[in-house]
Short mmCIF file of C-alpha atoms in Angstrom, two decimals:
data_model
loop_
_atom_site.label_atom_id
_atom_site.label_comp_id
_atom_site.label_asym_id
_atom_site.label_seq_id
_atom_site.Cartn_x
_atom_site.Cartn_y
_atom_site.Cartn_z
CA UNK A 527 -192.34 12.79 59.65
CA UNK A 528 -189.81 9.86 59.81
CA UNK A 529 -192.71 7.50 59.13
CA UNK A 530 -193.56 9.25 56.70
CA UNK A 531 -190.43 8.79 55.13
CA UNK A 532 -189.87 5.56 55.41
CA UNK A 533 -193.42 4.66 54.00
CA UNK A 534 -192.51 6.60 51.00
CA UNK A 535 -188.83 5.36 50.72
CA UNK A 536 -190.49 1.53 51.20
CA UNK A 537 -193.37 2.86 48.29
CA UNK A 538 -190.95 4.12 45.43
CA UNK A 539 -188.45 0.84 46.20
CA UNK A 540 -191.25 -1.10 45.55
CA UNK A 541 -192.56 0.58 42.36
CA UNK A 542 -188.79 0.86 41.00
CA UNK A 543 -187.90 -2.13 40.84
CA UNK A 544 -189.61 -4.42 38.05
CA UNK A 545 -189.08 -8.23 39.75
CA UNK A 546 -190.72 -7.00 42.86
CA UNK A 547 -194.00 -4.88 41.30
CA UNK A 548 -193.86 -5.28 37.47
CA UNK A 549 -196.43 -2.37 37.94
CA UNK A 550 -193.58 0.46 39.07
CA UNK A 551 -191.95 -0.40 35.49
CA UNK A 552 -195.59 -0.01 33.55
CA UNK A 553 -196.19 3.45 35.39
CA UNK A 554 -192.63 4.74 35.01
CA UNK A 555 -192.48 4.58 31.21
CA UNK A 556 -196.12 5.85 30.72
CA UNK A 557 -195.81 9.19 28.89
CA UNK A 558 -198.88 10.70 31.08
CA UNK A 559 -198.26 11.70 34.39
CA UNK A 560 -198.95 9.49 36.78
CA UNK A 561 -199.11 9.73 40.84
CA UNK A 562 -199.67 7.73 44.12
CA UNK A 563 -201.30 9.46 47.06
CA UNK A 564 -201.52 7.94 50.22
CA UNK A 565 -204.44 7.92 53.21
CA UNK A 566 -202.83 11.17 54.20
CA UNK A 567 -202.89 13.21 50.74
CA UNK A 568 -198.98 12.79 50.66
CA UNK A 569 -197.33 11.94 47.73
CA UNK A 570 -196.05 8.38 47.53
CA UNK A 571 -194.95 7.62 44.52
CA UNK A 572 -194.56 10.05 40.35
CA UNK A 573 -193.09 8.56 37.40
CA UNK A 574 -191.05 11.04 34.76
CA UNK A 575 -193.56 12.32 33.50
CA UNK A 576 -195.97 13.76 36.63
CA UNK A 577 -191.99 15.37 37.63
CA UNK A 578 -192.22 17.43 34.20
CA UNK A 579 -196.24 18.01 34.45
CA UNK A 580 -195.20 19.33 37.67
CA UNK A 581 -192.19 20.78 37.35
CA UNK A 582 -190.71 19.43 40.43
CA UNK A 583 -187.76 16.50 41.13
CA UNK A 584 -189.41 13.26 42.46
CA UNK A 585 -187.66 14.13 45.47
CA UNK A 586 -189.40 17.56 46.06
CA UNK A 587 -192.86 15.61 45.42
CA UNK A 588 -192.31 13.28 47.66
CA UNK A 589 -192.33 15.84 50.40
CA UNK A 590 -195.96 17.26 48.91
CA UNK A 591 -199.29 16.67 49.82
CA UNK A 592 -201.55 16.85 46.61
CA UNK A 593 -203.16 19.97 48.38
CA UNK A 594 -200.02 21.45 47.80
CA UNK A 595 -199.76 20.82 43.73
CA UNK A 596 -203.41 21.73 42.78
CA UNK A 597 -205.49 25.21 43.63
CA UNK A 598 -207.33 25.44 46.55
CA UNK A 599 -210.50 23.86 46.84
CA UNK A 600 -209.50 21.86 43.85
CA UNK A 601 -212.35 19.15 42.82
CA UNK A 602 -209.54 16.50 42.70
CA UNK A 603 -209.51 16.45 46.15
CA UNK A 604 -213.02 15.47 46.41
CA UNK A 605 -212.52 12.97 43.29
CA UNK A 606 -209.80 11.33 45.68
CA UNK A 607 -211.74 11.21 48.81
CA UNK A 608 -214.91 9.31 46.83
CA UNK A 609 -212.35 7.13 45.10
CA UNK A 610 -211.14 5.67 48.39
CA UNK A 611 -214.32 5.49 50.16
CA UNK A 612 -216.45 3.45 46.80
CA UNK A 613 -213.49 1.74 45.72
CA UNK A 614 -213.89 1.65 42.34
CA UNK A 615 -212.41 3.82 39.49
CA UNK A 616 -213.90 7.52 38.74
CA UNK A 617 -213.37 9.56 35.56
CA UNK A 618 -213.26 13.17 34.89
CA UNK A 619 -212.74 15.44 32.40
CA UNK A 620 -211.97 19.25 32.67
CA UNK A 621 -210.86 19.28 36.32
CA UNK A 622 -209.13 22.60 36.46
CA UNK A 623 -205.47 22.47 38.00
CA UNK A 624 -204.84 26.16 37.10
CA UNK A 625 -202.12 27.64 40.03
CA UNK A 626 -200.54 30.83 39.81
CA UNK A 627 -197.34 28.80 39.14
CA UNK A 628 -198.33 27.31 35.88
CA UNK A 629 -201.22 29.30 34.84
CA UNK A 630 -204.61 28.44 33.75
CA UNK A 631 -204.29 23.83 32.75
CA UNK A 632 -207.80 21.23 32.93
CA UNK A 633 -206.78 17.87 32.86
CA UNK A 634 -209.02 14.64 32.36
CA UNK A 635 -208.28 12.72 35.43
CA UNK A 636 -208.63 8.78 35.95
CA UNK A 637 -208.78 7.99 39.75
CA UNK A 638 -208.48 3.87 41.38
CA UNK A 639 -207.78 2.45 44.47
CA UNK A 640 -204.24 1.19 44.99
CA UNK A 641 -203.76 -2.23 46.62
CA UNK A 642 -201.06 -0.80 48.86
CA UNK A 643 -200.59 1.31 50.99
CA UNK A 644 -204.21 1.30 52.92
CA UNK A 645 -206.29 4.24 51.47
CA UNK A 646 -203.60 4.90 48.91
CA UNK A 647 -205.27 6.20 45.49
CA UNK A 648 -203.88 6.34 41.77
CA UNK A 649 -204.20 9.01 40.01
CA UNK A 650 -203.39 9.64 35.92
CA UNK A 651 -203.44 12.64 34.53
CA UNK A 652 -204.06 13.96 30.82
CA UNK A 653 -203.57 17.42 30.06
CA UNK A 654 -206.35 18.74 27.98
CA UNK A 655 -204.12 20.71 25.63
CA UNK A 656 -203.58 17.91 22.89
CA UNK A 657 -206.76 16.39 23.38
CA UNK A 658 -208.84 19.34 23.33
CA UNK A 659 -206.87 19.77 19.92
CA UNK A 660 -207.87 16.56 18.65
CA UNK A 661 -211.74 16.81 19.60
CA UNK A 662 -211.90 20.78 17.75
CA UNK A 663 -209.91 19.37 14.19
CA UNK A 664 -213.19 16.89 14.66
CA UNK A 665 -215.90 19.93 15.28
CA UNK A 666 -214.15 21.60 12.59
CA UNK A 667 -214.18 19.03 9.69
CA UNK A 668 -217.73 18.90 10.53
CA UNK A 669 -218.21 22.45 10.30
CA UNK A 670 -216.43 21.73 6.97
CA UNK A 671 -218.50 19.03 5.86
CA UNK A 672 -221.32 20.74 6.61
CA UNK A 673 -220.24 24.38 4.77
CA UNK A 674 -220.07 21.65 1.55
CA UNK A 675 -224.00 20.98 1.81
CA UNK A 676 -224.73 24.50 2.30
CA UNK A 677 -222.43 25.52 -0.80
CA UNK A 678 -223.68 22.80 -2.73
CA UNK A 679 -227.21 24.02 -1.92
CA UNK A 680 -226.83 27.98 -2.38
CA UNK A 681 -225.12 27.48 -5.52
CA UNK A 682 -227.78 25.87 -7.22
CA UNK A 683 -230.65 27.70 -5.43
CA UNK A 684 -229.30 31.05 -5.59
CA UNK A 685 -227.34 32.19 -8.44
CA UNK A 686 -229.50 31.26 -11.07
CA UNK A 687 -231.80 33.61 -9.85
CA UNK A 688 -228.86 36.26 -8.62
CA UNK A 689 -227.77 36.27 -11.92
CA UNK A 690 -231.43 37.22 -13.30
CA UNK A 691 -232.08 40.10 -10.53
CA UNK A 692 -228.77 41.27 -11.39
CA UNK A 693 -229.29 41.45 -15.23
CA UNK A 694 -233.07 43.12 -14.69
CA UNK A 695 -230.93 46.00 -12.51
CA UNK A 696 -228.61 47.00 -15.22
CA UNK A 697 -231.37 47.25 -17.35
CA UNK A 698 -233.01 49.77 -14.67
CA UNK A 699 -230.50 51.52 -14.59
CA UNK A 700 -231.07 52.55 -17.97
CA UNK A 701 -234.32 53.16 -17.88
CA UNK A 702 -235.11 54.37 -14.30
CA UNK A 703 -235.15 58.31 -13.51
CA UNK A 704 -231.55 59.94 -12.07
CA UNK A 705 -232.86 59.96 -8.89
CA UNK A 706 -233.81 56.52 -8.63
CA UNK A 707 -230.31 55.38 -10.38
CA UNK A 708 -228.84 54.48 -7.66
CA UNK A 709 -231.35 52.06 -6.18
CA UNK A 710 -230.54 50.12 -8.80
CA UNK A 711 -226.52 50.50 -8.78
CA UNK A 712 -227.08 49.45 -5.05
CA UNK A 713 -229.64 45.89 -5.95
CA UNK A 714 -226.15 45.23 -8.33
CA UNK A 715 -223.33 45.99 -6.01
CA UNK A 716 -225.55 43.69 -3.71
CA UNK A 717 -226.17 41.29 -6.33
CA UNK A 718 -222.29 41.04 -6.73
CA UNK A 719 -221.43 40.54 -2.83
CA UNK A 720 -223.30 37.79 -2.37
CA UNK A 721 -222.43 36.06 -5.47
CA UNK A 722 -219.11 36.50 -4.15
CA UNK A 723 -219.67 34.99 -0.75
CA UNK A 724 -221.31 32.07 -2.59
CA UNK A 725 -218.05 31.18 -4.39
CA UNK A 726 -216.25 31.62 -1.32
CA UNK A 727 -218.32 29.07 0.32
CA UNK A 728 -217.86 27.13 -2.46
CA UNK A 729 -214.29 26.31 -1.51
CA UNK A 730 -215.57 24.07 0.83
CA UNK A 731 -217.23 21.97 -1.15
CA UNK A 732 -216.02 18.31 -1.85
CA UNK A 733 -213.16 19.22 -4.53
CA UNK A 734 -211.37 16.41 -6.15
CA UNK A 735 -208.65 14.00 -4.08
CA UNK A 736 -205.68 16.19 -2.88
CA UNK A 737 -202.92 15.59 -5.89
CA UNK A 738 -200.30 14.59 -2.48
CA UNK A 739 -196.42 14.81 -3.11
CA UNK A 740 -193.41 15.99 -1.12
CA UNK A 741 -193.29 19.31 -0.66
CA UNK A 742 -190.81 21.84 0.80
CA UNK A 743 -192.63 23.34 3.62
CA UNK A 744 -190.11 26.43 3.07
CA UNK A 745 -190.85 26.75 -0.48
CA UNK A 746 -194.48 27.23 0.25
CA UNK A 747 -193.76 29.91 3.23
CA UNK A 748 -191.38 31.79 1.08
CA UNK A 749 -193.78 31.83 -1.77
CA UNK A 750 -196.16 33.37 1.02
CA UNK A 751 -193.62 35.96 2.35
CA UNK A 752 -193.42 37.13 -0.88
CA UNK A 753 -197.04 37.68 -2.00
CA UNK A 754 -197.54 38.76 1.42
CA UNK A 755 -194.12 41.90 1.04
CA UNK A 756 -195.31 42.98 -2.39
CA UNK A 757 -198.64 43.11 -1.34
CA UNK A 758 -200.58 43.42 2.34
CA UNK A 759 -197.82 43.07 4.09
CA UNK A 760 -195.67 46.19 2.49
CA UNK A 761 -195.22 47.82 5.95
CA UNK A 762 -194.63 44.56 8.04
CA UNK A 763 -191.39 42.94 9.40
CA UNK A 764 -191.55 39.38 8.35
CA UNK A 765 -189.05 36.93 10.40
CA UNK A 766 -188.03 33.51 9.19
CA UNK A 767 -187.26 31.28 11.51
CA UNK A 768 -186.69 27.88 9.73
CA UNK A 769 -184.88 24.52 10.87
CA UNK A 770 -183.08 24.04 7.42
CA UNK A 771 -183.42 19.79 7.85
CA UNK A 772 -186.69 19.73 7.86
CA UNK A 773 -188.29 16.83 5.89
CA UNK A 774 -190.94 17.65 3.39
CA UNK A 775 -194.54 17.61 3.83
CA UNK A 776 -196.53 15.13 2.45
CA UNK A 777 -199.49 17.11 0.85
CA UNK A 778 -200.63 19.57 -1.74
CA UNK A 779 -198.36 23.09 -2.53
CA UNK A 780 -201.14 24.93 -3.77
CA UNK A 781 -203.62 24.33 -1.23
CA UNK A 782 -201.41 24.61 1.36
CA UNK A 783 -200.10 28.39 0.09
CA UNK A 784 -203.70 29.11 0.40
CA UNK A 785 -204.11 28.20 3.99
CA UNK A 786 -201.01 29.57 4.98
CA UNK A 787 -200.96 32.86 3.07
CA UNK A 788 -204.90 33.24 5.09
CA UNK A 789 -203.31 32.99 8.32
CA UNK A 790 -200.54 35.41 7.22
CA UNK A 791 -203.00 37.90 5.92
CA UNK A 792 -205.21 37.69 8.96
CA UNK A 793 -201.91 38.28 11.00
CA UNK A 794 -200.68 41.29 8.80
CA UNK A 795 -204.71 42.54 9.34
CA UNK A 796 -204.02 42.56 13.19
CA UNK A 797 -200.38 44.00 13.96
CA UNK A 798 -199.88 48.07 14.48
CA UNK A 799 -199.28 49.97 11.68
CA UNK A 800 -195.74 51.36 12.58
CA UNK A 801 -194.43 48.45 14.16
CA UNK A 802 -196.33 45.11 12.76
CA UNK A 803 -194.15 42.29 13.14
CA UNK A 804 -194.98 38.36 11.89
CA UNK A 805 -192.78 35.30 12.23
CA UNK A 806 -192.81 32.55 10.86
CA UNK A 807 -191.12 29.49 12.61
CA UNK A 808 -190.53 25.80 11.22
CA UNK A 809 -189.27 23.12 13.50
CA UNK A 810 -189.67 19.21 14.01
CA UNK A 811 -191.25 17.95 17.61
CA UNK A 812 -191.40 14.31 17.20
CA UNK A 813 -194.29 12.81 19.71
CA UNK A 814 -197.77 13.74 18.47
CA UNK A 815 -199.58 10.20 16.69
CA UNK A 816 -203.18 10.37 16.08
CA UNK A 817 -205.35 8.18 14.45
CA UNK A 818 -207.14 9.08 11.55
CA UNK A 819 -210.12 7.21 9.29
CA UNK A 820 -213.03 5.64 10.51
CA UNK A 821 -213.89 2.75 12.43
CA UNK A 822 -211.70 -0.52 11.47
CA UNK A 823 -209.73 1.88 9.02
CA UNK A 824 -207.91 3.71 11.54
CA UNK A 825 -204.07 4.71 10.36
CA UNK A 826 -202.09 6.16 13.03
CA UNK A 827 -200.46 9.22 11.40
CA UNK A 828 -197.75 11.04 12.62
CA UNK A 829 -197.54 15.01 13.37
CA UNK A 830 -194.09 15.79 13.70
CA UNK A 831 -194.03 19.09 11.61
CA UNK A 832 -194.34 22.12 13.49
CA UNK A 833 -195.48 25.72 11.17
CA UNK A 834 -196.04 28.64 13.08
CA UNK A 835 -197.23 32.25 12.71
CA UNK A 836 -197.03 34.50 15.36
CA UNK A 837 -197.72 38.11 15.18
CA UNK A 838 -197.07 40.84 17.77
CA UNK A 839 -201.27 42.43 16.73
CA UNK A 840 -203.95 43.28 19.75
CA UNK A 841 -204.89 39.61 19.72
CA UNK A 842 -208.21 37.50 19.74
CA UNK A 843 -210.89 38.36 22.43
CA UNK A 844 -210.63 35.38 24.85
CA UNK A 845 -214.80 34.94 23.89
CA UNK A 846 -214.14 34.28 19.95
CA UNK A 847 -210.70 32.05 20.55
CA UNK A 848 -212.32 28.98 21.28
CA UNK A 849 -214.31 29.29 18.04
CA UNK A 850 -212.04 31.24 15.82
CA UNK A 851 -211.92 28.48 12.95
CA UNK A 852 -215.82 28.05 13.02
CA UNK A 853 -217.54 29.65 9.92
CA UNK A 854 -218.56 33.09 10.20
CA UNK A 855 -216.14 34.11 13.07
CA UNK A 856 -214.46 36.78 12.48
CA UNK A 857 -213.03 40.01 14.18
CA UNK A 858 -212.92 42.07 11.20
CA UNK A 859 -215.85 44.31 10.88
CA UNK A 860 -216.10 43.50 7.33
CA UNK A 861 -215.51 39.86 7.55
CA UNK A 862 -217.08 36.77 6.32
CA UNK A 863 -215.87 34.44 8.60
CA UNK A 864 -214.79 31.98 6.61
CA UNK A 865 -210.92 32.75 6.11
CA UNK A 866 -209.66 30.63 8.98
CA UNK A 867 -212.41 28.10 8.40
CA UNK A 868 -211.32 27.37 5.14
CA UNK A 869 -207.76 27.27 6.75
CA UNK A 870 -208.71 24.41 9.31
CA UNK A 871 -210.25 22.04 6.23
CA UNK A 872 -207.40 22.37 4.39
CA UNK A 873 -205.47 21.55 7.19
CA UNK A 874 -207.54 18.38 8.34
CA UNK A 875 -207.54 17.43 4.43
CA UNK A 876 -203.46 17.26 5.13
CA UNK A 877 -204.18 14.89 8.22
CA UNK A 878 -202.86 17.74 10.19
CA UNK A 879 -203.58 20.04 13.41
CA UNK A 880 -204.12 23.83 14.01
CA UNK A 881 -204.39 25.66 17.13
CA UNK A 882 -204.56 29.17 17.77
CA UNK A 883 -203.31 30.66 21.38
CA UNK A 884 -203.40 34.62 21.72
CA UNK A 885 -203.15 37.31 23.84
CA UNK A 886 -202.17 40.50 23.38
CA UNK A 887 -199.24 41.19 21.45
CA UNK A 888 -198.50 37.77 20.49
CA UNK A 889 -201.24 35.28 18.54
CA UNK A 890 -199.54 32.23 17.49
CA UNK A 891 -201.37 29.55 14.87
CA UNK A 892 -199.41 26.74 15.31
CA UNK A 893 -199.55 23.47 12.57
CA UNK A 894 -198.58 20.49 12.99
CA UNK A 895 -197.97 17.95 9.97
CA UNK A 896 -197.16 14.74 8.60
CA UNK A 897 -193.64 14.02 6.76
CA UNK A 898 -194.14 12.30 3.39
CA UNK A 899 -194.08 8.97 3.04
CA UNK A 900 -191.40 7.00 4.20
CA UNK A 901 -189.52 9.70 5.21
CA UNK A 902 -190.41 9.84 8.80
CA UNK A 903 -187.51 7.74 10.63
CA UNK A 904 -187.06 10.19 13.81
CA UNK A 905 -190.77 10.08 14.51
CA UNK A 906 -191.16 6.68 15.04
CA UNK A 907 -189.39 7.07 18.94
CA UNK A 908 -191.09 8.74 22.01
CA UNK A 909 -194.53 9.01 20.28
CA UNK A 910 -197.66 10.19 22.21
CA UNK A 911 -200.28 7.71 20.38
CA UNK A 912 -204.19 8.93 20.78
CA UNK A 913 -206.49 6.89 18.71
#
């Protein structure tokens, strides 16, 4: 155990102190958690930020073995064992580190070979909460993108001849016997729905460039809260919970009371009907950068603005929440789907982020957005950048 000790004692000096490894003052101020594991599994070295991924003082880790901080029969064990006997670098994504400690986590894990200790291994660590994020705003501004081609396409192709089947049914339903009269009524009503699901679809299509300014997050939540209490949400309690120094949003106040005042409705469409509950929350969380545009156009953008709506409804069956702001996912059994979808383009037309976590009794969508322009001075310290 004392040699043990002393090898890690002699391991962290060396990784502290800059003019003897350069490296230890690299891994120490990289914002993703970072680890050394010796021959023998045991920890050797964690910079600040594998302590908070782990919840434990570098002291306590130091005392670990890595079979003690992931699930039993984790894959990462295996990952480290074919690490040190190749000797070369292995990448994976989704390794699951869920413990009864911190509850379900995957990670995308980058594994090398130290070049000391003997057999010691590196291991870095990204939690797949942020970047799982990322990759879904990408599926769903396709989904978006590709919602415009089908609007585009059923508008044209379909209600010119909608509007002719629905103009030969009123005229049957002059002409056609009592009996039959509602045959007709119904080819109408029908008529009507899906003319109606057309324009909805047709929100997705290309509309012109977003008119941006800065806007008072509050004002458009407020404006929300009070559609939403003279209206669906009549019988709900509806909690503000705003940080009053918030900086605006840069975007659009129209479009952005219509994504908003969706995810409200959806909420007030899932809490109890005596006791429905919604809050919504404002706050700032400085260190989400991502990079937005294409190729060689890339502008790093920061997220600092946190909007949240929780509810206290039966929540979102685990099956439909990784999907919930695909098109034509819905819960309701009269739903089109397309609610939330249209919520996540307007969002990723803002440069922003939406997530969804639920489980009963409490389903949070949680936005994050940029500041306007030149407004953003506490962002610019202890960023997270992902291009």
């Amino acid at each position: 155990m004392a040699k043990h000790r002393k090898l890690a004692t002699e391991t962290v000096s060396r990784f502290s102190e800059p003019d003897r490894f350069v490296g230890g003052a690299i891994a120490s101020s990289l914002p993703l958690p970072l680890i050394l594991v010796g021959a023998d599994g045991r920890v050797l070295y964690a910079n600040q930020a594998a302590e908070q991924f782990f919840a434990m003082g570098l002291g306590f880790l130091l005392r670990q073995k890595l079979g003690d901080l992931v699930p039993f029969g984790s894959p990462l064990l295996q990952l480290v064992q074919q690490t040190r006997e190749r000797g070369a670098s292995i990448a994976e994504r989704n390794v699951d580190l869920s413990t009864p400690r911190f509850g379900e986590r995957l990670a995308d894990v980058t594994l090398t070979t130290a070049p000391e200790p003997e057999g010691a291994v590196i291991l870095l660590l990204q939690e797949r909460g942020l970047a799982q994020r990322i990759d879904q705003q990408l599926l769903y501004r396709g989904a978006a993108r590709s919602m415009s081609g089908m609007a585009a396409v059923l508008a044209h192709e379909i209600k010119n001849p909608l509007a002719g089947i629905r103009g030969a049914a009123q005229l049957l339903e002059d002409s056609v016997p009592i009996a039959d009269r509602s045959l007709a009524i119904l080819i109408r009503d029908e008529a009507d729905r899906i003319r109606a699901l057309i324009d909805r679809m047709e929100a997705f299509g290309d509309p012109m460039a977003l008119t941006r300014t800065a806007v008072n997050i509050h004002e458009v939540l407020d404006r929300v809260k009070q559609v939403a209490e003279t209206s669906f949400g009549r019988r709900l309690r509806i909690i503000e919970n705003f940080d009053p120094s918030l900086p605006p949003v840069s975007g659009d106040r129209d479009t952005l009371i219509q994504a908003f005042m969706n995810i409200v409705r959806n909420a007030a469409d899932a809490t109890p009907a005596d006791s429905g509950e919604i809050v919504l929350s404002t706050g700032y969380r400085p260190g989400v950068r991502i990079a937005m545009g294409g190729q060689g156009k890339a502008q790093r953008l920061s997220l600092p603005l946190e909007v949240t709506v929780r509810d206290n409804g039966s929540g979102i069956p685990s099956d439909l929440l990784p999907h919930i702001f695909g098109p034509f996912v819905t819960t309701k059994a009269k739903g089109a789907g397309l609610g939330l979808a249209l919520v996540a383009k307007v969002i990723a037309d803002h440069g922003g982020v939406i997530e969804c976590e639920s489980q009963p009794r409490r389903t949070q969508f949680r936005v994050l957005l940029p500041v306007a322009a030149n407004l953003d001075q506490r962002a610019e310290s202890s960023e997270v950048v992902h291009a």
